[in-house]
Protein backbone atom coordinates (compact mmCIF):
# COMPACT_ATOMS: atom_id res chain seq x y z
CA MET A 1 14.76 54.48 -19.01
CA LYS A 2 12.60 54.84 -22.13
CA VAL A 3 12.97 52.01 -24.65
CA TYR A 4 11.38 51.98 -28.11
CA LEU A 5 10.81 48.53 -29.64
CA SER A 6 10.89 48.78 -33.45
CA GLY A 7 10.73 46.17 -36.16
CA GLU A 8 8.94 43.01 -37.14
CA ILE A 9 5.40 42.50 -35.91
CA HIS A 10 4.79 38.82 -36.58
CA THR A 11 6.25 37.29 -33.40
CA ASP A 12 5.98 37.96 -29.66
CA TRP A 13 9.53 39.28 -29.17
CA ARG A 14 8.23 42.54 -27.67
CA ASP A 15 6.17 40.68 -25.07
CA GLN A 16 9.22 38.59 -24.16
CA ILE A 17 11.31 41.70 -23.54
CA VAL A 18 8.60 43.49 -21.56
CA GLU A 19 8.01 40.37 -19.42
CA GLY A 20 11.72 39.79 -18.89
CA ALA A 21 12.28 43.41 -17.89
CA LYS A 22 9.65 43.42 -15.13
CA GLY A 23 11.18 44.99 -12.07
CA LEU A 24 13.48 47.23 -14.08
CA ASP A 25 12.86 50.96 -14.27
CA VAL A 26 11.91 50.83 -17.97
CA VAL A 27 9.02 52.32 -19.92
CA PHE A 28 8.45 50.68 -23.30
CA SER A 29 6.87 52.11 -26.43
CA ALA A 30 6.32 50.61 -29.86
CA PRO A 31 4.67 51.20 -33.21
CA VAL A 32 1.11 50.07 -33.78
CA THR A 33 1.56 46.33 -34.26
CA ASP A 34 -1.89 45.57 -35.61
CA HIS A 35 -1.00 45.35 -39.29
CA ALA A 36 -4.43 46.32 -40.65
CA SER A 37 -4.75 49.31 -38.31
CA SER A 38 -1.27 50.51 -39.19
CA ASP A 39 -1.90 50.16 -42.92
CA ASP A 40 -5.35 51.77 -42.86
CA CYS A 41 -4.98 54.52 -40.23
CA GLY A 42 -4.59 57.30 -42.80
CA VAL A 43 -7.71 56.53 -44.79
CA ALA A 44 -9.70 55.67 -41.65
CA ILE A 45 -8.96 59.13 -40.23
CA MET A 46 -8.45 61.37 -43.28
CA GLY A 47 -10.67 59.72 -45.90
CA ALA A 48 -10.53 57.03 -48.54
CA GLU A 49 -8.14 57.01 -51.48
CA ALA A 50 -8.80 55.29 -54.80
CA ASP A 51 -5.09 54.89 -55.52
CA LYS A 52 -3.22 52.40 -53.28
CA PHE A 53 -0.12 54.64 -53.35
CA TRP A 54 -2.00 57.48 -51.67
CA HIS A 55 -3.73 55.05 -49.28
CA ASP A 56 -0.30 53.83 -48.12
CA HIS A 57 1.16 57.35 -48.18
CA LYS A 58 -1.45 58.66 -45.74
CA GLY A 59 -0.89 55.74 -43.39
CA ALA A 60 2.88 56.05 -43.53
CA LYS A 61 2.73 59.72 -42.64
CA LEU A 62 0.46 59.16 -39.64
CA ASN A 63 2.61 56.29 -38.44
CA ALA A 64 5.68 58.51 -38.84
CA ILE A 65 4.22 60.97 -36.31
CA ARG A 66 4.06 58.18 -33.73
CA THR A 67 7.41 56.63 -34.67
CA ARG A 68 9.43 59.84 -34.83
CA ASN A 69 8.07 61.05 -31.52
CA ALA A 70 8.77 57.72 -29.81
CA ILE A 71 12.32 57.40 -31.18
CA GLU A 72 13.13 61.01 -30.27
CA ALA A 73 11.84 60.42 -26.71
CA ALA A 74 13.66 57.08 -26.28
CA ASP A 75 16.91 56.54 -24.45
CA VAL A 76 17.42 53.18 -26.15
CA VAL A 77 16.00 51.93 -29.46
CA VAL A 78 15.77 48.20 -30.10
CA VAL A 79 15.26 47.23 -33.74
CA ARG A 80 14.29 43.64 -34.57
CA PHE A 81 14.70 42.22 -38.07
CA GLY A 82 12.61 39.08 -38.48
CA GLU A 83 13.21 36.03 -40.59
CA LYS A 84 10.27 36.01 -42.99
CA TYR A 85 9.77 39.57 -44.26
CA LYS A 86 12.09 42.40 -45.20
CA GLN A 87 11.54 45.16 -42.65
CA TRP A 88 12.49 48.24 -44.63
CA ASN A 89 10.78 50.42 -42.05
CA ALA A 90 12.95 48.85 -39.33
CA ALA A 91 16.09 49.76 -41.24
CA PHE A 92 14.77 53.31 -41.58
CA ASP A 93 14.05 53.45 -37.83
CA ALA A 94 17.57 52.21 -37.06
CA GLY A 95 19.07 54.89 -39.30
CA PHE A 96 16.91 57.59 -37.76
CA ALA A 97 17.87 56.48 -34.24
CA ALA A 98 21.56 56.40 -35.18
CA ALA A 99 21.33 59.88 -36.73
CA LEU A 100 19.85 61.17 -33.47
CA GLY A 101 22.66 59.56 -31.49
CA LYS A 102 20.33 57.13 -29.69
CA SER A 103 21.71 54.01 -28.06
CA LEU A 104 20.81 51.37 -30.63
CA ILE A 105 20.41 47.63 -30.09
CA VAL A 106 19.84 45.56 -33.24
CA MET A 107 18.37 42.06 -33.08
CA HIS A 108 18.44 39.53 -35.92
CA GLY A 109 19.51 36.01 -36.79
CA ALA A 110 22.92 35.04 -38.15
CA ASP A 111 21.53 34.75 -41.67
CA HIS A 112 21.04 38.53 -41.80
CA GLN A 113 24.58 39.46 -40.72
CA HIS A 114 25.83 40.36 -44.18
CA ALA A 115 22.71 42.19 -45.34
CA LEU A 116 22.60 44.28 -42.16
CA LYS A 117 26.32 44.94 -41.72
CA GLU A 118 25.94 48.72 -42.02
CA VAL A 119 23.00 48.76 -39.60
CA ASP A 120 24.96 46.54 -37.20
CA ALA A 121 27.95 48.88 -37.44
CA ALA A 122 25.79 51.76 -36.17
CA ALA A 123 24.51 49.73 -33.20
CA LEU A 124 26.05 49.64 -29.73
CA ALA A 125 24.95 46.00 -29.44
CA VAL A 126 23.87 43.31 -31.90
CA VAL A 127 21.99 40.34 -30.47
CA GLU A 128 19.86 37.42 -31.61
CA THR A 129 17.33 36.96 -28.78
CA PRO A 130 14.93 38.97 -26.62
CA GLU A 131 16.68 37.51 -23.55
CA GLN A 132 19.92 39.18 -24.61
CA VAL A 133 18.10 42.52 -24.82
CA VAL A 134 16.78 42.01 -21.28
CA ASP A 135 20.30 41.11 -20.12
CA ILE A 136 21.62 44.34 -21.67
CA LEU A 137 18.92 46.44 -20.01
CA THR A 138 19.58 44.74 -16.68
CA TYR A 139 23.32 45.34 -16.96
CA VAL A 140 22.88 48.96 -18.00
CA LEU A 141 20.42 49.73 -15.20
CA LYS A 142 21.78 47.55 -12.39
CA GLY A 143 25.35 46.69 -13.36
CA THR A 144 24.69 42.97 -12.91
CA LEU A 145 25.44 40.11 -15.28
CA PRO A 146 23.02 37.31 -16.18
CA GLN A 147 22.81 34.43 -13.72
């Protein structure tokens, strides 16, 4: 199973899922999580921009090549909304995955329930922890419940 891990980049939630899923037949992919590299990839590859808008625009387009390809190739897309920052890109990824008919798992805390109600409505599962994502993957692949 191919699983794309989208969303916030400031905590180790991806590592927790990958570690918890060891032994499952899962291949994970993710966006570039080094913030500076993600922001600066466009100008690093295609040349500097004096205007910050065009600097960001180049980076966003290059990142979109990676993200679109990974979401299109995924069987399951997990989108994590963190506590500290608004992840507009995560909401976009969730919408893109839903539009493609991908199995969508959304992860966020209870304080985001109202703000993300439309995103949650498009998901097949809404959870709060990486462990719950691992439990879902285990159930889907093996048919077993958590111990």
